[in-house]
């Protein structure tokens, strides 16, 4: 991978905390993987002192594959590339006795925790259960305890939920179990309260690379901060224009907080896009220009202007699906054997919109 000047600067910079503002399609995964290679082969970091933290298992796998192709086995032995949840679990398994847990504690999925909450709520129906589960998850991601909620509760519902939360947590402890949110919350609290354990993990993970940091919640950001210590030997990669997890407690303010917590932090912007033509970028920049922004950036491309974008008004969703499928069939006819169905994509906002397109494609015999 040939790096552009900004990407190269991001890979080489080791003068302290670094925020890489990576616009869409600007090659951020390449920067992270090249930086891992640089840290291990050029700077001399031992692989087990380097950790790259991603948000999804898919992103972690992709990164592991890329690094595997770039470095020989001996240079990746002990290297950590995993999600926040996996890292949290690793810390918890090792440090469980510090928080009164056995090392073989069990991890509950959403269905398991719903059963416990359902009993505590006395079976009040699906909607109340979902609302409670979501609220407790948000509180945990915000590092709030039941006691915190009771102290600040402004209404009866919050007070009742705080009591359910307390009961739920007591049940988890009794069963020697944790839920997904605890996998990050408990290590964050442990590192906050126990300087010996904190120091041990800071010495172990000496350089941290964090992907999609605009999607971190308070809990993940706290864990990251505790692991990197005052020196802040980390590279955080993110983009305030691509934050999509607010509903799950993600807080874009963490990017602003990062600047306050690390005043010496360097910011490098990746604005060259390798995915789209200039016209698509121009339209995208226009669509998001009124979003509240923490950092100003303008994506550009060297792929030329590209084709015009059509905006089509349809009468209803069936008409829309038929029009889209009609376009695909037409283009396929014009392109002949050179055009494959795999060259087309239909994007929609929510899964509930897929069905109309599926039906229209089926009736037009498009696979």
Coordinates of N, CA, C and O in Angstrom, one line a residue, residues 249-350:
X249 N -25.5 4.7 23.2 CA -24.7 5.3 24.3 C -23.4 5.9 23.8 O -22.7 6.5 24.5
X250 N -23.2 5.8 22.4 CA -21.9 6.4 21.9 C -22.0 7.9 22.0 O -23.1 8.5 21.9
X251 N -20.9 8.5 22.3 CA -20.9 10.0 22.6 C -19.8 10.6 21.8 O -18.6 10.5 22.2
X252 N -20.2 11.4 20.8 CA -19.2 12.1 20.0 C -18.4 13.1 20.8 O -17.3 13.5 20.4
X253 N -19.0 13.5 21.9 CA -18.3 14.5 22.7 C -16.9 14.0 23.2 O -16.1 14.7 23.6
X254 N -16.8 12.6 23.2 CA -15.5 12.0 23.6 C -14.3 12.6 22.8 O -13.2 12.7 23.3
X255 N -14.6 12.9 21.5 CA -13.5 13.5 20.7 C -13.1 14.9 21.2 O -12.0 15.2 21.2
X256 N -14.2 15.6 21.7 CA -13.9 16.9 22.2 C -13.1 16.8 23.6 O -12.2 17.4 23.9
X257 N -13.7 15.8 24.4 CA -13.1 15.5 25.7 C -11.6 15.1 25.5 O -10.8 15.4 26.3
X258 N -11.3 14.3 24.5 CA -10.0 13.9 24.2 C -9.0 15.1 24.1 O -7.9 15.0 24.6
X259 N -9.5 16.1 23.4 CA -8.6 17.3 23.2 C -8.4 18.0 24.6 O -7.3 18.5 24.8
X260 N -9.4 17.9 25.5 CA -9.3 18.5 26.8 C -8.3 17.7 27.7 O -7.5 18.2 28.4
X261 N -8.5 16.3 27.6 CA -7.7 15.4 28.4 C -6.3 15.3 28.0 O -5.4 15.1 28.8
X262 N -6.1 15.5 26.7 CA -4.7 15.5 26.1 C -4.4 16.7 25.3 O -4.4 16.7 24.1
X263 N -4.1 17.9 26.0 CA -3.9 19.1 25.3 C -2.8 19.0 24.3 O -2.7 19.8 23.3
X264 N -1.8 18.1 24.5 CA -0.7 18.0 23.6 C -1.0 17.1 22.4 O -0.1 16.8 21.6
X265 N -2.3 16.7 22.3 CA -2.6 15.7 21.2 C -2.5 16.4 19.8 O -2.9 17.5 19.6
X266 N -1.9 15.6 18.9 CA -1.8 16.1 17.5 C -3.0 15.6 16.7 O -3.5 14.4 17.0
X267 N -3.4 16.4 15.8 CA -4.6 16.0 14.9 C -4.1 15.9 13.5 O -3.5 16.9 13.0
X268 N -4.3 14.8 12.8 CA -3.9 14.7 11.4 C -5.2 14.3 10.6 O -5.9 13.4 11.0
X269 N -5.5 15.1 9.6 CA -6.7 14.8 8.8 C -6.4 14.0 7.5 O -5.5 14.3 6.8
X270 N -7.2 13.0 7.3 CA -7.1 12.2 6.1 C -8.3 12.6 5.2 O -9.5 12.2 5.6
X271 N -8.1 13.4 4.2 CA -9.2 13.9 3.4 C -9.3 13.4 2.0 O -10.2 13.6 1.3
X272 N -8.2 12.7 1.6 CA -8.3 12.1 0.2 C -9.1 10.8 0.3 O -8.8 9.9 1.0
X273 N -10.2 10.7 -0.5 CA -11.1 9.6 -0.6 C -10.7 8.7 -1.7 O -10.4 9.1 -2.8
X274 N -10.6 7.4 -1.5 CA -10.2 6.4 -2.5 C -11.3 5.6 -3.0 O -11.1 4.5 -3.6
X275 N -12.5 6.0 -2.7 CA -13.7 5.1 -2.9 C -14.7 5.7 -3.9 O -15.4 4.9 -4.6
X276 N -14.7 7.0 -4.0 CA -15.8 7.6 -4.8 C -15.3 8.7 -5.8 O -14.2 9.2 -5.7
X277 N -16.1 9.0 -6.7 CA -15.8 10.1 -7.6 C -16.1 11.4 -7.0 O -16.8 11.5 -6.0
X278 N -15.6 12.5 -7.5 CA -15.7 13.8 -6.9 C -17.1 14.3 -6.7 O -17.5 14.9 -5.8
X279 N -18.0 13.9 -7.7 CA -19.4 14.4 -7.6 C -20.1 13.8 -6.4 O -20.8 14.4 -5.7
X280 N -19.8 12.5 -6.2 CA -20.5 11.8 -5.0 C -20.0 12.5 -3.7 O -20.8 12.8 -2.8
X281 N -18.7 12.8 -3.6 CA -18.2 13.5 -2.4 C -18.8 14.9 -2.3 O -19.1 15.3 -1.2
X282 N -18.9 15.6 -3.4 CA -19.5 16.9 -3.4 C -20.9 16.9 -2.8 O -21.3 17.7 -1.9
X283 N -21.7 15.9 -3.3 CA -23.1 15.8 -2.8 C -23.1 15.4 -1.3 O -23.8 16.0 -0.5
X284 N -22.2 14.4 -1.0 CA -22.2 14.0 0.4 C -21.8 15.2 1.3 O -22.4 15.4 2.4
X285 N -20.8 15.9 0.9 CA -20.3 17.1 1.7 C -21.5 18.1 1.9 O -21.6 18.7 3.0
X286 N -22.2 18.2 0.8 CA -23.4 19.2 0.9 C -24.4 18.7 1.9 O -25.0 19.5 2.6
X287 N -24.7 17.4 1.8 CA -25.8 16.9 2.7 C -25.4 17.0 4.1 O -26.3 17.3 5.0
X288 N -24.2 16.9 4.5 CA -23.8 16.9 5.9 C -23.2 18.3 6.4 O -22.8 18.4 7.5
X289 N -23.3 19.3 5.5 CA -22.6 20.5 5.8 C -23.2 21.2 7.0 O -22.6 22.0 7.7
X290 N -24.5 21.0 7.3 CA -25.2 21.6 8.5 C -25.1 20.8 9.8 O -25.6 21.2 10.8
X291 N -24.5 19.6 9.7 CA -24.3 18.8 10.9 C -23.4 19.6 11.9 O -22.5 20.3 11.5
X292 N -23.7 19.5 13.2 CA -22.8 20.1 14.2 C -21.4 19.4 14.0 O -21.3 18.2 14.0
X293 N -20.4 20.2 13.9 CA -19.1 19.7 13.6 C -18.1 20.0 14.7 O -18.0 21.1 15.2
X294 N -17.2 19.0 15.0 CA -16.1 19.3 15.9 C -14.9 19.7 15.1 O -14.1 20.5 15.5
X295 N -14.7 19.1 13.9 CA -13.6 19.3 13.1 C -14.0 19.6 11.7 O -14.8 18.9 11.1
X296 N -13.4 20.6 11.0 CA -13.8 20.9 9.7 C -12.9 20.1 8.7 O -11.7 20.0 8.9
X297 N -13.5 19.4 7.7 CA -12.7 18.7 6.7 C -13.5 18.6 5.5 O -14.7 18.6 5.5
X298 N -12.8 18.5 4.3 CA -13.5 18.4 3.0 C -12.9 17.3 2.3 O -11.7 17.3 2.0
X299 N -13.6 16.2 2.0 CA -13.1 15.1 1.3 C -12.9 15.4 -0.2 O -13.7 16.2 -0.8
X300 N -11.9 14.9 -0.8 CA -11.6 15.1 -2.2 C -11.2 13.8 -2.9 O -10.8 12.9 -2.2
X301 N -11.3 13.7 -4.2 CA -11.0 12.5 -4.9 C -10.2 12.8 -6.1 O -10.4 13.8 -6.8
X302 N -9.3 11.9 -6.6 CA -8.6 12.1 -7.8 C -9.3 11.2 -9.0 O -8.7 11.1 -10.0
X303 N -10.5 10.7 -8.7 CA -11.1 9.9 -9.7 C -12.0 10.7 -10.7 O -12.8 10.1 -11.4
X304 N -11.8 12.0 -10.8 CA -12.6 12.8 -11.8 C -14.0 13.0 -11.2 O -14.3 12.5 -10.2
X305 N -14.8 13.8 -12.0 CA -16.1 14.2 -11.5 C -17.0 13.0 -11.5 O -17.9 12.9 -10.6
X306 N -17.0 12.1 -12.4 CA -17.9 11.0 -12.4 C -19.3 11.3 -13.0 O -19.5 12.5 -13.3
X307 N -20.2 10.4 -13.0 CA -21.5 10.6 -13.6 C -22.4 11.5 -12.8 O -22.2 11.6 -11.6
X308 N -23.4 12.0 -13.4 CA -24.4 12.8 -12.7 C -25.2 11.9 -11.8 O -25.4 10.7 -12.1
X309 N -25.7 12.5 -10.7 CA -26.5 11.8 -9.8 C -28.0 12.1 -10.1 O -28.3 13.3 -10.3
X310 N -28.8 11.1 -10.2 CA -30.2 11.3 -10.5 C -31.0 11.3 -9.2 O -30.8 10.4 -8.4
X311 N -31.9 12.2 -9.1 CA -32.8 12.1 -7.9 C -34.2 11.9 -8.5 O -34.7 12.7 -9.4
X312 N -34.9 10.8 -8.1 CA -36.1 10.5 -8.8 C -37.2 10.5 -7.7 O -37.1 9.9 -6.6
X313 N -38.3 11.1 -8.0 CA -39.5 11.1 -7.1 C -40.4 10.0 -7.5 O -40.8 9.9 -8.7
X314 N -40.8 9.1 -6.6 CA -41.7 8.0 -7.0 C -43.0 8.2 -6.2 O -43.1 8.9 -5.2
X315 N -44.1 7.5 -6.7 CA -45.4 7.7 -6.1 C -45.5 7.0 -4.8 O -46.1 7.5 -3.9
X316 N -45.0 5.8 -4.7 CA -45.0 5.0 -3.4 C -43.9 4.0 -3.4 O -43.2 3.9 -4.4
X317 N -43.8 3.2 -2.3 CA -42.6 2.4 -2.2 C -42.6 1.2 -3.3 O -41.5 0.9 -3.8
X318 N -43.8 0.7 -3.7 CA -43.8 -0.3 -4.8 C -43.3 0.3 -6.1 O -42.5 -0.3 -6.8
X319 N -43.7 1.5 -6.4 CA -43.3 2.2 -7.6 C -41.8 2.4 -7.6 O -41.1 2.2 -8.5
X320 N -41.3 2.8 -6.4 CA -39.9 3.0 -6.2 C -39.1 1.7 -6.5 O -38.1 1.7 -7.2
X321 N -39.5 0.6 -5.9 CA -38.8 -0.7 -6.1 C -38.9 -1.1 -7.6 O -37.9 -1.5 -8.1
X322 N -40.0 -0.9 -8.2 CA -40.1 -1.3 -9.6 C -39.2 -0.4 -10.5 O -38.6 -0.9 -11.4
X323 N -39.1 0.9 -10.2 CA -38.3 1.8 -10.9 C -36.8 1.3 -10.8 O -36.1 1.2 -11.8
X324 N -36.4 1.1 -9.6 CA -35.0 0.6 -9.3 C -34.7 -0.6 -10.1 O -33.6 -0.7 -10.8
X325 N -35.6 -1.6 -10.0 CA -35.3 -2.9 -10.6 C -35.3 -2.7 -12.2 O -34.5 -3.3 -12.9
X326 N -36.2 -1.8 -12.7 CA -36.2 -1.5 -14.1 C -34.9 -0.9 -14.6 O -34.4 -1.3 -15.6
X327 N -34.3 -0.1 -13.8 CA -33.0 0.5 -14.1 C -31.9 -0.6 -14.2 O -31.0 -0.6 -15.1
X328 N -31.9 -1.5 -13.2 CA -30.9 -2.6 -13.2 C -31.0 -3.5 -14.4 O -30.1 -3.7 -15.1
X329 N -32.3 -3.8 -14.7 CA -32.5 -4.7 -15.9 C -32.0 -4.0 -17.2 O -31.4 -4.6 -18.0
X330 N -32.4 -2.7 -17.3 CA -32.0 -1.9 -18.5 C -30.4 -1.8 -18.6 O -29.9 -2.1 -19.7
X331 N -29.8 -1.5 -17.5 CA -28.3 -1.4 -17.5 C -27.7 -2.7 -17.9 O -26.7 -2.8 -18.6
X332 N -28.3 -3.8 -17.4 CA -27.7 -5.1 -17.6 C -27.9 -5.5 -19.1 O -27.0 -6.0 -19.7
X333 N -29.0 -5.1 -19.7 CA -29.2 -5.3 -21.2 C -28.2 -4.5 -22.0 O -27.5 -5.1 -22.9
X334 N -28.0 -3.3 -21.6 CA -27.0 -2.4 -22.4 C -25.6 -2.9 -22.2 O -24.8 -3.0 -23.2
X335 N -25.2 -3.3 -21.0 CA -23.9 -3.8 -20.7 C -23.6 -5.2 -21.3 O -22.4 -5.5 -21.4
X336 N -24.6 -6.0 -21.5 CA -24.4 -7.3 -22.0 C -23.6 -8.2 -21.0 O -23.7 -8.0 -19.8
X337 N -22.7 -9.0 -21.6 CA -21.9 -9.9 -20.7 C -20.9 -9.2 -19.8 O -20.4 -9.8 -18.8
X338 N -20.5 -8.0 -20.2 CA -19.5 -7.2 -19.4 C -20.1 -6.8 -18.1 O -19.4 -6.6 -17.1
X339 N -21.4 -6.7 -17.9 CA -22.1 -6.2 -16.7 C -22.6 -7.4 -15.9 O -23.4 -8.2 -16.5
X340 N -22.2 -7.5 -14.6 CA -22.7 -8.6 -13.8 C -23.7 -8.0 -12.8 O -23.6 -6.9 -12.4
X341 N -24.6 -8.9 -12.3 CA -25.5 -8.4 -11.2 C -24.7 -8.0 -10.0 O -25.2 -7.1 -9.2
X342 N -23.6 -8.6 -9.8 CA -22.7 -8.2 -8.6 C -22.2 -6.8 -8.7 O -21.7 -6.2 -7.7
X343 N -22.4 -6.1 -9.9 CA -22.0 -4.7 -10.0 C -23.0 -3.7 -9.5 O -22.7 -2.5 -9.5
X344 N -24.2 -4.2 -9.1 CA -25.2 -3.3 -8.7 C -25.4 -3.5 -7.2 O -25.2 -4.5 -6.6
X345 N -25.9 -2.3 -6.6 CA -26.2 -2.4 -5.1 C -27.4 -1.5 -4.9 O -27.6 -0.5 -5.5
X346 N -28.3 -2.0 -4.0 CA -29.5 -1.2 -3.6 C -29.3 -0.9 -2.1 O -29.2 -1.8 -1.3
X347 N -29.2 0.4 -1.7 CA -29.1 0.8 -0.3 C -30.4 1.3 0.2 O -31.1 2.0 -0.4
X348 N -30.7 0.8 1.4 CA -31.9 1.3 2.1 C -31.6 1.6 3.5 O -30.6 1.1 4.1
X349 N -32.4 2.5 4.2 CA -32.1 2.9 5.5 C -32.4 1.9 6.6 O -31.6 1.8 7.6
X350 N -33.5 1.2 6.5 CA -33.8 0.2 7.6 C -34.2 -1.1 7.0 O -34.7 -1.2 5.8

